[in-house]
Short mmCIF file of N, CA and C in Angstrom, two decimals:
data_model
loop_
_atom_site.label_atom_id
_atom_site.label_comp_id
_atom_site.label_asym_id
_atom_site.label_seq_id
_atom_site.Cartn_x
_atom_site.Cartn_y
_atom_site.Cartn_z
N VAL A 1 -54.02 -23.81 -64.68
CA VAL A 1 -52.79 -23.06 -64.61
C VAL A 1 -52.02 -23.21 -65.91
N ASN A 2 -51.93 -24.44 -66.40
CA ASN A 2 -51.19 -24.70 -67.64
C ASN A 2 -51.77 -23.90 -68.80
N ARG A 3 -53.06 -23.91 -68.90
CA ARG A 3 -53.72 -23.18 -69.99
C ARG A 3 -53.53 -21.67 -69.84
N ALA A 4 -53.61 -21.18 -68.61
CA ALA A 4 -53.44 -19.74 -68.36
C ALA A 4 -52.05 -19.29 -68.79
N PHE A 5 -51.03 -20.04 -68.44
CA PHE A 5 -49.67 -19.67 -68.86
C PHE A 5 -49.53 -19.74 -70.38
N GLY A 6 -50.20 -20.69 -70.99
CA GLY A 6 -50.18 -20.79 -72.45
C GLY A 6 -50.81 -19.58 -73.11
N ILE A 7 -51.88 -19.09 -72.51
CA ILE A 7 -52.56 -17.90 -73.05
C ILE A 7 -51.70 -16.66 -72.87
N LEU A 8 -51.09 -16.52 -71.70
CA LEU A 8 -50.25 -15.35 -71.41
C LEU A 8 -49.02 -15.27 -72.31
N GLN A 9 -48.46 -16.41 -72.64
CA GLN A 9 -47.26 -16.49 -73.49
C GLN A 9 -46.12 -15.63 -72.96
N GLU A 10 -45.94 -15.65 -71.66
CA GLU A 10 -44.81 -14.96 -71.02
C GLU A 10 -43.71 -15.99 -70.81
N GLN A 11 -42.58 -15.79 -71.44
CA GLN A 11 -41.52 -16.79 -71.40
C GLN A 11 -41.04 -17.08 -69.97
N ASP A 12 -40.94 -16.07 -69.13
CA ASP A 12 -40.49 -16.29 -67.75
C ASP A 12 -41.47 -17.19 -66.99
N PHE A 13 -42.77 -16.97 -67.20
CA PHE A 13 -43.77 -17.81 -66.55
C PHE A 13 -43.71 -19.24 -67.08
N GLU A 14 -43.54 -19.36 -68.39
CA GLU A 14 -43.46 -20.68 -69.02
C GLU A 14 -42.27 -21.48 -68.49
N ILE A 15 -41.13 -20.81 -68.34
CA ILE A 15 -39.92 -21.47 -67.83
C ILE A 15 -40.15 -21.91 -66.38
N ALA A 16 -40.72 -21.02 -65.57
CA ALA A 16 -40.99 -21.36 -64.17
C ALA A 16 -42.01 -22.51 -64.08
N TRP A 17 -43.03 -22.46 -64.91
CA TRP A 17 -44.05 -23.51 -64.89
C TRP A 17 -43.47 -24.85 -65.32
N ALA A 18 -42.64 -24.85 -66.35
CA ALA A 18 -41.99 -26.10 -66.78
C ALA A 18 -41.12 -26.66 -65.66
N GLY A 19 -40.44 -25.80 -64.94
CA GLY A 19 -39.63 -26.24 -63.80
C GLY A 19 -40.49 -26.86 -62.70
N THR A 20 -41.64 -26.24 -62.45
CA THR A 20 -42.56 -26.77 -61.44
C THR A 20 -43.10 -28.13 -61.87
N LEU A 21 -43.49 -28.24 -63.14
CA LEU A 21 -43.97 -29.52 -63.65
C LEU A 21 -42.89 -30.60 -63.54
N ARG A 22 -41.67 -30.23 -63.87
CA ARG A 22 -40.56 -31.18 -63.78
C ARG A 22 -40.36 -31.64 -62.33
N HIS A 23 -40.46 -30.69 -61.40
CA HIS A 23 -40.32 -31.03 -59.98
C HIS A 23 -41.44 -31.99 -59.54
N ILE A 24 -42.67 -31.70 -59.94
CA ILE A 24 -43.80 -32.57 -59.59
C ILE A 24 -43.58 -33.96 -60.18
N TYR A 25 -43.17 -34.01 -61.43
CA TYR A 25 -42.97 -35.28 -62.11
C TYR A 25 -41.86 -36.11 -61.46
N GLN A 26 -40.77 -35.46 -61.10
CA GLN A 26 -39.60 -36.19 -60.58
C GLN A 26 -39.65 -36.48 -59.08
N SER A 27 -40.50 -35.82 -58.35
CA SER A 27 -40.54 -35.98 -56.90
C SER A 27 -41.15 -37.32 -56.50
N GLU A 28 -40.47 -38.01 -55.61
CA GLU A 28 -40.98 -39.26 -55.06
C GLU A 28 -42.21 -39.00 -54.18
N GLN A 29 -42.36 -37.76 -53.73
CA GLN A 29 -43.47 -37.40 -52.83
C GLN A 29 -44.76 -37.08 -53.59
N SER A 30 -44.68 -36.92 -54.90
CA SER A 30 -45.87 -36.58 -55.70
C SER A 30 -46.79 -37.78 -55.82
N ALA A 31 -48.08 -37.50 -55.77
CA ALA A 31 -49.06 -38.56 -56.01
C ALA A 31 -48.89 -39.04 -57.46
N PRO A 32 -49.05 -40.35 -57.71
CA PRO A 32 -48.87 -40.87 -59.06
C PRO A 32 -49.75 -40.17 -60.10
N LEU A 33 -50.97 -39.83 -59.74
CA LEU A 33 -51.87 -39.14 -60.67
C LEU A 33 -51.27 -37.81 -61.11
N LEU A 34 -50.72 -37.03 -60.15
CA LEU A 34 -50.11 -35.74 -60.47
C LEU A 34 -48.81 -35.92 -61.24
N SER A 35 -48.03 -36.91 -60.87
CA SER A 35 -46.77 -37.18 -61.57
C SER A 35 -47.03 -37.53 -63.04
N GLY A 36 -48.03 -38.37 -63.28
CA GLY A 36 -48.39 -38.73 -64.65
C GLY A 36 -48.88 -37.54 -65.45
N ALA A 37 -49.71 -36.70 -64.82
CA ALA A 37 -50.22 -35.51 -65.50
C ALA A 37 -49.08 -34.54 -65.81
N ALA A 38 -48.15 -34.37 -64.87
CA ALA A 38 -47.00 -33.48 -65.09
C ALA A 38 -46.14 -34.00 -66.24
N CYS A 39 -45.94 -35.31 -66.30
CA CYS A 39 -45.17 -35.90 -67.40
C CYS A 39 -45.84 -35.61 -68.74
N ARG A 40 -47.14 -35.79 -68.79
CA ARG A 40 -47.88 -35.54 -70.03
C ARG A 40 -47.78 -34.07 -70.46
N LEU A 41 -47.92 -33.16 -69.49
CA LEU A 41 -47.82 -31.73 -69.81
C LEU A 41 -46.42 -31.38 -70.29
N LEU A 42 -45.41 -31.96 -69.69
CA LEU A 42 -44.03 -31.71 -70.15
C LEU A 42 -43.85 -32.21 -71.57
N PHE A 43 -44.42 -33.36 -71.88
CA PHE A 43 -44.34 -33.88 -73.25
C PHE A 43 -45.08 -32.96 -74.21
N ASP A 44 -46.29 -32.56 -73.84
CA ASP A 44 -47.09 -31.67 -74.69
C ASP A 44 -46.38 -30.35 -74.95
N LYS A 45 -45.62 -29.86 -73.96
CA LYS A 45 -44.90 -28.59 -74.10
C LYS A 45 -43.54 -28.79 -74.79
N LYS A 46 -43.26 -30.03 -75.19
CA LYS A 46 -41.99 -30.38 -75.84
C LYS A 46 -40.80 -30.18 -74.91
N GLU A 47 -41.06 -30.30 -73.61
CA GLU A 47 -39.99 -30.27 -72.61
C GLU A 47 -39.41 -31.67 -72.42
N MET A 48 -40.14 -32.67 -72.90
CA MET A 48 -39.67 -34.07 -72.90
C MET A 48 -39.85 -34.61 -74.31
N THR A 49 -38.86 -35.36 -74.76
CA THR A 49 -38.96 -35.98 -76.08
C THR A 49 -39.84 -37.23 -76.00
N ALA A 50 -40.19 -37.77 -77.15
CA ALA A 50 -40.96 -39.02 -77.17
C ALA A 50 -40.16 -40.14 -76.52
N ALA A 51 -38.85 -40.17 -76.74
CA ALA A 51 -38.00 -41.20 -76.14
C ALA A 51 -37.96 -41.06 -74.62
N ASP A 52 -37.84 -39.82 -74.13
CA ASP A 52 -37.86 -39.58 -72.67
C ASP A 52 -39.21 -40.00 -72.08
N THR A 53 -40.26 -39.70 -72.79
CA THR A 53 -41.61 -40.03 -72.32
C THR A 53 -41.79 -41.55 -72.31
N ALA A 54 -41.28 -42.22 -73.33
CA ALA A 54 -41.36 -43.69 -73.36
C ALA A 54 -40.60 -44.29 -72.18
N ARG A 55 -39.42 -43.75 -71.87
CA ARG A 55 -38.65 -44.24 -70.72
C ARG A 55 -39.41 -44.01 -69.42
N ALA A 56 -40.04 -42.84 -69.31
CA ALA A 56 -40.82 -42.53 -68.10
C ALA A 56 -41.98 -43.52 -67.97
N MET A 57 -42.63 -43.79 -69.08
CA MET A 57 -43.76 -44.71 -69.06
C MET A 57 -43.29 -46.12 -68.70
N GLN A 58 -42.16 -46.54 -69.25
CA GLN A 58 -41.62 -47.85 -68.91
C GLN A 58 -41.31 -47.94 -67.42
N TYR A 59 -40.75 -46.89 -66.87
CA TYR A 59 -40.42 -46.88 -65.45
C TYR A 59 -41.67 -46.98 -64.59
N HIS A 60 -42.66 -46.15 -64.89
CA HIS A 60 -43.86 -46.10 -64.06
C HIS A 60 -44.78 -47.29 -64.24
N LEU A 61 -44.62 -48.01 -65.35
CA LEU A 61 -45.43 -49.21 -65.58
C LEU A 61 -44.60 -50.48 -65.42
N ALA A 62 -43.43 -50.36 -64.84
CA ALA A 62 -42.54 -51.51 -64.64
C ALA A 62 -43.14 -52.49 -63.64
N PRO A 63 -42.79 -53.76 -63.77
CA PRO A 63 -43.31 -54.76 -62.82
C PRO A 63 -42.96 -54.47 -61.36
N SER A 64 -41.92 -53.69 -61.13
CA SER A 64 -41.54 -53.37 -59.75
C SER A 64 -42.50 -52.37 -59.10
N GLN A 65 -43.30 -51.69 -59.90
CA GLN A 65 -44.29 -50.74 -59.37
C GLN A 65 -45.56 -51.52 -59.00
N THR A 66 -46.23 -51.09 -57.97
CA THR A 66 -47.50 -51.76 -57.66
C THR A 66 -48.50 -51.42 -58.76
N PRO A 67 -49.33 -52.38 -59.15
CA PRO A 67 -50.27 -52.13 -60.24
C PRO A 67 -51.18 -50.93 -60.00
N MET A 68 -51.64 -50.71 -58.77
CA MET A 68 -52.55 -49.58 -58.51
C MET A 68 -51.83 -48.25 -58.71
N LEU A 69 -50.58 -48.13 -58.24
CA LEU A 69 -49.83 -46.89 -58.44
C LEU A 69 -49.55 -46.66 -59.92
N ALA A 70 -49.24 -47.74 -60.63
CA ALA A 70 -49.00 -47.63 -62.07
C ALA A 70 -50.27 -47.18 -62.79
N ALA A 71 -51.41 -47.75 -62.40
CA ALA A 71 -52.69 -47.37 -63.03
C ALA A 71 -53.03 -45.91 -62.73
N GLN A 72 -52.73 -45.46 -61.52
CA GLN A 72 -52.99 -44.05 -61.17
C GLN A 72 -52.07 -43.13 -61.97
N TRP A 73 -50.81 -43.51 -62.12
CA TRP A 73 -49.88 -42.70 -62.93
C TRP A 73 -50.40 -42.62 -64.36
N LEU A 74 -50.82 -43.77 -64.90
CA LEU A 74 -51.34 -43.81 -66.26
C LEU A 74 -52.59 -42.94 -66.40
N ASP A 75 -53.45 -42.94 -65.39
CA ASP A 75 -54.65 -42.12 -65.40
C ASP A 75 -54.28 -40.64 -65.53
N GLY A 76 -53.29 -40.20 -64.76
CA GLY A 76 -52.84 -38.82 -64.87
C GLY A 76 -52.18 -38.53 -66.21
N PHE A 77 -51.39 -39.45 -66.68
CA PHE A 77 -50.67 -39.28 -67.95
C PHE A 77 -51.63 -39.17 -69.13
N LEU A 78 -52.67 -39.97 -69.12
CA LEU A 78 -53.61 -39.99 -70.26
C LEU A 78 -54.81 -39.08 -70.07
N TYR A 79 -54.87 -38.34 -68.96
CA TYR A 79 -56.02 -37.49 -68.70
C TYR A 79 -56.22 -36.50 -69.84
N GLY A 80 -57.42 -36.46 -70.36
CA GLY A 80 -57.75 -35.48 -71.39
C GLY A 80 -57.80 -36.02 -72.80
N SER A 81 -56.92 -36.97 -73.11
CA SER A 81 -56.91 -37.46 -74.48
C SER A 81 -56.06 -38.71 -74.61
N GLY A 82 -56.51 -39.61 -75.44
CA GLY A 82 -55.73 -40.81 -75.73
C GLY A 82 -54.99 -40.72 -77.04
N LEU A 83 -55.04 -39.54 -77.68
CA LEU A 83 -54.37 -39.39 -78.97
C LEU A 83 -52.88 -39.69 -78.90
N LEU A 84 -52.30 -39.44 -77.76
CA LEU A 84 -50.89 -39.71 -77.57
C LEU A 84 -50.58 -41.17 -77.89
N LEU A 85 -51.42 -42.07 -77.43
CA LEU A 85 -51.21 -43.50 -77.68
C LEU A 85 -51.40 -43.85 -79.16
N LEU A 86 -52.26 -43.10 -79.82
CA LEU A 86 -52.51 -43.38 -81.23
C LEU A 86 -51.39 -42.86 -82.13
N HIS A 87 -50.77 -41.77 -81.75
CA HIS A 87 -49.73 -41.16 -82.58
C HIS A 87 -48.33 -41.64 -82.27
N TYR A 88 -48.15 -42.30 -81.13
CA TYR A 88 -46.83 -42.79 -80.73
C TYR A 88 -46.94 -44.29 -80.43
N PRO A 89 -46.76 -45.11 -81.46
CA PRO A 89 -46.91 -46.56 -81.29
C PRO A 89 -46.02 -47.16 -80.20
N ASP A 90 -44.86 -46.56 -79.95
CA ASP A 90 -44.00 -47.08 -78.89
C ASP A 90 -44.68 -46.98 -77.54
N LEU A 91 -45.40 -45.88 -77.31
CA LEU A 91 -46.12 -45.72 -76.04
C LEU A 91 -47.26 -46.73 -75.94
N TRP A 92 -47.95 -46.95 -77.06
CA TRP A 92 -49.01 -47.95 -77.08
C TRP A 92 -48.44 -49.32 -76.75
N GLN A 93 -47.29 -49.64 -77.32
CA GLN A 93 -46.68 -50.95 -77.10
C GLN A 93 -46.28 -51.14 -75.63
N ILE A 94 -45.77 -50.08 -75.01
CA ILE A 94 -45.41 -50.16 -73.58
C ILE A 94 -46.65 -50.46 -72.75
N LEU A 95 -47.73 -49.75 -73.04
CA LEU A 95 -48.98 -49.98 -72.32
C LEU A 95 -49.49 -51.40 -72.57
N ASN A 96 -49.45 -51.83 -73.80
CA ASN A 96 -49.90 -53.16 -74.16
C ASN A 96 -49.11 -54.24 -73.41
N GLU A 97 -47.80 -54.10 -73.38
CA GLU A 97 -46.95 -55.08 -72.68
C GLU A 97 -47.25 -55.08 -71.18
N TRP A 98 -47.47 -53.91 -70.61
CA TRP A 98 -47.78 -53.83 -69.19
C TRP A 98 -49.06 -54.59 -68.88
N VAL A 99 -50.11 -54.36 -69.67
CA VAL A 99 -51.39 -55.04 -69.45
C VAL A 99 -51.23 -56.55 -69.65
N ARG A 100 -50.48 -56.94 -70.65
CA ARG A 100 -50.30 -58.37 -70.95
C ARG A 100 -49.65 -59.12 -69.80
N HIS A 101 -48.80 -58.47 -69.07
CA HIS A 101 -48.04 -59.16 -68.02
C HIS A 101 -48.62 -58.98 -66.62
N LEU A 102 -49.76 -58.33 -66.52
CA LEU A 102 -50.41 -58.20 -65.21
C LEU A 102 -51.04 -59.52 -64.80
N PRO A 103 -50.79 -59.97 -63.58
CA PRO A 103 -51.52 -61.15 -63.10
C PRO A 103 -53.01 -60.83 -63.03
N ASP A 104 -53.83 -61.85 -63.21
CA ASP A 104 -55.29 -61.66 -63.25
C ASP A 104 -55.83 -60.93 -62.04
N GLU A 105 -55.34 -61.26 -60.83
CA GLU A 105 -55.89 -60.63 -59.62
C GLU A 105 -55.56 -59.14 -59.59
N TYR A 106 -54.37 -58.75 -60.07
CA TYR A 106 -54.03 -57.32 -60.13
C TYR A 106 -54.87 -56.61 -61.19
N PHE A 107 -55.04 -57.29 -62.32
CA PHE A 107 -55.83 -56.70 -63.40
C PHE A 107 -57.24 -56.39 -62.92
N ARG A 108 -57.85 -57.35 -62.24
CA ARG A 108 -59.21 -57.12 -61.73
C ARG A 108 -59.23 -55.97 -60.72
N GLY A 109 -58.18 -55.84 -59.93
CA GLY A 109 -58.12 -54.78 -58.93
C GLY A 109 -58.01 -53.39 -59.52
N ILE A 110 -57.29 -53.26 -60.62
CA ILE A 110 -57.10 -51.93 -61.22
C ILE A 110 -58.06 -51.64 -62.36
N LEU A 111 -58.89 -52.61 -62.70
CA LEU A 111 -59.83 -52.42 -63.81
C LEU A 111 -60.69 -51.17 -63.66
N PRO A 112 -61.22 -50.84 -62.47
CA PRO A 112 -62.01 -49.60 -62.35
C PRO A 112 -61.21 -48.35 -62.73
N VAL A 113 -59.94 -48.30 -62.36
CA VAL A 113 -59.11 -47.13 -62.71
C VAL A 113 -58.90 -47.09 -64.22
N LEU A 114 -58.61 -48.24 -64.81
CA LEU A 114 -58.40 -48.27 -66.27
C LEU A 114 -59.69 -47.91 -67.01
N ARG A 115 -60.81 -48.41 -66.54
CA ARG A 115 -62.08 -48.07 -67.19
C ARG A 115 -62.34 -46.57 -67.14
N ARG A 116 -62.11 -45.98 -65.97
CA ARG A 116 -62.31 -44.54 -65.83
C ARG A 116 -61.39 -43.78 -66.79
N THR A 117 -60.15 -44.20 -66.86
CA THR A 117 -59.18 -43.55 -67.74
C THR A 117 -59.64 -43.60 -69.19
N PHE A 118 -59.98 -44.79 -69.67
CA PHE A 118 -60.32 -44.96 -71.08
C PHE A 118 -61.72 -44.46 -71.40
N SER A 119 -62.60 -44.35 -70.41
CA SER A 119 -63.95 -43.85 -70.68
C SER A 119 -63.94 -42.36 -71.03
N ARG A 120 -62.88 -41.66 -70.68
CA ARG A 120 -62.79 -40.23 -70.99
C ARG A 120 -62.42 -39.96 -72.45
N PHE A 121 -61.97 -40.98 -73.15
CA PHE A 121 -61.58 -40.79 -74.54
C PHE A 121 -62.81 -40.72 -75.43
N THR A 122 -62.64 -40.11 -76.57
CA THR A 122 -63.75 -40.02 -77.52
C THR A 122 -64.03 -41.39 -78.12
N GLY A 123 -65.20 -41.54 -78.69
CA GLY A 123 -65.57 -42.80 -79.34
C GLY A 123 -64.58 -43.21 -80.42
N PRO A 124 -64.20 -42.29 -81.33
CA PRO A 124 -63.22 -42.67 -82.35
C PRO A 124 -61.86 -43.07 -81.77
N GLU A 125 -61.44 -42.41 -80.69
CA GLU A 125 -60.17 -42.79 -80.06
C GLU A 125 -60.26 -44.22 -79.53
N ARG A 126 -61.35 -44.52 -78.85
CA ARG A 126 -61.52 -45.88 -78.30
C ARG A 126 -61.61 -46.91 -79.41
N SER A 127 -62.29 -46.57 -80.50
CA SER A 127 -62.40 -47.51 -81.62
C SER A 127 -61.05 -47.80 -82.23
N LYS A 128 -60.26 -46.77 -82.41
CA LYS A 128 -58.92 -46.96 -82.97
C LYS A 128 -58.05 -47.80 -82.03
N MET A 129 -58.18 -47.55 -80.73
CA MET A 129 -57.42 -48.34 -79.76
C MET A 129 -57.86 -49.80 -79.79
N LEU A 130 -59.15 -50.02 -79.96
CA LEU A 130 -59.64 -51.39 -80.07
C LEU A 130 -59.02 -52.07 -81.28
N ASP A 131 -58.98 -51.38 -82.41
CA ASP A 131 -58.34 -51.91 -83.60
C ASP A 131 -56.87 -52.21 -83.35
N MET A 132 -56.19 -51.28 -82.68
CA MET A 132 -54.77 -51.48 -82.39
C MET A 132 -54.58 -52.68 -81.46
N SER A 133 -55.46 -52.85 -80.49
CA SER A 133 -55.31 -53.98 -79.57
C SER A 133 -55.52 -55.30 -80.28
N LYS A 134 -56.41 -55.32 -81.25
CA LYS A 134 -56.61 -56.55 -82.03
C LYS A 134 -55.37 -56.87 -82.85
N ASN A 135 -54.72 -55.82 -83.37
CA ASN A 135 -53.54 -56.03 -84.20
C ASN A 135 -52.28 -56.34 -83.41
N THR A 136 -52.23 -55.93 -82.14
CA THR A 136 -51.02 -56.17 -81.35
C THR A 136 -51.22 -57.27 -80.33
N GLY A 137 -52.39 -57.87 -80.29
CA GLY A 137 -52.61 -58.98 -79.38
C GLY A 137 -52.62 -58.60 -77.92
N VAL A 138 -53.54 -57.75 -77.54
CA VAL A 138 -53.62 -57.32 -76.15
C VAL A 138 -53.95 -58.50 -75.24
N ALA A 139 -53.69 -58.34 -73.98
CA ALA A 139 -53.85 -59.41 -72.99
C ALA A 139 -55.25 -59.98 -72.96
N SER A 140 -55.35 -61.20 -72.49
CA SER A 140 -56.67 -61.84 -72.38
C SER A 140 -57.01 -62.06 -70.93
N HIS A 141 -57.29 -60.98 -70.21
CA HIS A 141 -57.74 -61.07 -68.82
C HIS A 141 -59.25 -61.15 -68.84
N SER A 142 -59.78 -62.12 -68.13
CA SER A 142 -61.23 -62.33 -68.06
C SER A 142 -61.80 -62.33 -69.47
N ASN A 143 -62.70 -61.39 -69.78
CA ASN A 143 -63.31 -61.34 -71.10
C ASN A 143 -62.60 -60.39 -72.03
N VAL A 144 -61.58 -59.69 -71.56
CA VAL A 144 -60.90 -58.70 -72.38
C VAL A 144 -60.07 -59.40 -73.43
N GLY A 145 -60.29 -59.07 -74.68
CA GLY A 145 -59.46 -59.57 -75.77
C GLY A 145 -59.72 -61.01 -76.16
N LYS A 146 -60.70 -61.68 -75.57
CA LYS A 146 -60.95 -63.07 -75.94
C LYS A 146 -61.62 -63.12 -77.30
N GLU A 147 -61.22 -64.11 -78.04
CA GLU A 147 -61.83 -64.33 -79.35
C GLU A 147 -63.25 -64.86 -79.15
N THR A 148 -64.13 -64.45 -80.02
CA THR A 148 -65.48 -65.00 -79.99
C THR A 148 -65.78 -65.59 -81.35
N ASP A 149 -66.72 -66.48 -81.39
CA ASP A 149 -67.12 -67.07 -82.67
C ASP A 149 -68.11 -66.13 -83.35
N TRP A 150 -67.68 -65.51 -84.41
CA TRP A 150 -68.51 -64.58 -85.14
C TRP A 150 -69.06 -65.27 -86.38
N ASP A 151 -70.28 -64.96 -86.68
CA ASP A 151 -70.87 -65.40 -87.94
C ASP A 151 -70.48 -64.34 -88.97
N THR A 152 -69.43 -64.63 -89.72
CA THR A 152 -68.88 -63.62 -90.64
C THR A 152 -69.87 -63.22 -91.72
N THR A 153 -70.78 -64.09 -92.08
CA THR A 153 -71.79 -63.74 -93.07
C THR A 153 -72.69 -62.63 -92.54
N ARG A 154 -73.10 -62.75 -91.28
CA ARG A 154 -73.98 -61.76 -90.67
C ARG A 154 -73.25 -60.46 -90.34
N THR A 155 -71.96 -60.55 -90.02
CA THR A 155 -71.25 -59.35 -89.58
C THR A 155 -70.58 -58.59 -90.71
N SER A 156 -70.48 -59.15 -91.90
CA SER A 156 -69.76 -58.46 -92.98
C SER A 156 -70.40 -57.12 -93.33
N GLY A 157 -71.70 -57.05 -93.33
CA GLY A 157 -72.37 -55.77 -93.60
C GLY A 157 -72.10 -54.75 -92.51
N MET A 158 -72.05 -55.21 -91.28
CA MET A 158 -71.78 -54.32 -90.15
C MET A 158 -70.35 -53.78 -90.21
N GLU A 159 -69.40 -54.63 -90.61
CA GLU A 159 -68.01 -54.18 -90.73
C GLU A 159 -67.90 -53.05 -91.74
N THR A 160 -68.60 -53.19 -92.87
CA THR A 160 -68.59 -52.14 -93.88
C THR A 160 -69.19 -50.85 -93.34
N LEU A 161 -70.30 -50.96 -92.63
CA LEU A 161 -70.93 -49.78 -92.04
C LEU A 161 -70.00 -49.12 -91.03
N LEU A 162 -69.39 -49.90 -90.15
CA LEU A 162 -68.47 -49.34 -89.16
C LEU A 162 -67.26 -48.68 -89.82
N ASP A 163 -66.75 -49.29 -90.87
CA ASP A 163 -65.64 -48.68 -91.61
C ASP A 163 -66.04 -47.32 -92.15
N LEU A 164 -67.26 -47.20 -92.67
CA LEU A 164 -67.74 -45.91 -93.18
C LEU A 164 -67.89 -44.89 -92.07
N ILE A 165 -68.39 -45.31 -90.93
CA ILE A 165 -68.60 -44.40 -89.81
C ILE A 165 -67.28 -43.89 -89.25
N PHE A 166 -66.31 -44.78 -89.07
CA PHE A 166 -65.07 -44.42 -88.41
C PHE A 166 -63.99 -43.94 -89.37
N SER A 167 -64.25 -43.94 -90.67
CA SER A 167 -63.23 -43.46 -91.62
C SER A 167 -63.27 -41.97 -91.77
#
């Protein structure tokens, strides 16, 4: 529907559609997945500013939300592309803080949803996010983000190759 209205470029339809998206996003009755997707579409259509989107993300990923509902909202919000997180460091930081403060048992419970969400991103998007997580100190749940003992002599050639591939 969103794409169809974009193709038609009828202002009346666009206004009505933005209103519908806003209603879906703001309704307590909306499923978190749909609410997150509506928020993302409103941001993409410039109906929400980056600051408004950051506030929405903070609200939906707040500790007062159940981790599963927050993960479902995030799945809807990030559906289609993770570029948003790469271009808006504030949004990345909100996500990073949320993951860092999840208790281990909740993290394990929502891991399948997070895996599904991030598996939809392109290889370069995931690589960049991995780099960002290393630089911002992402949480250390189970094996995620744990330091390993690397043989830097053996891996230096691989780092150069990976830099060439991902540059």
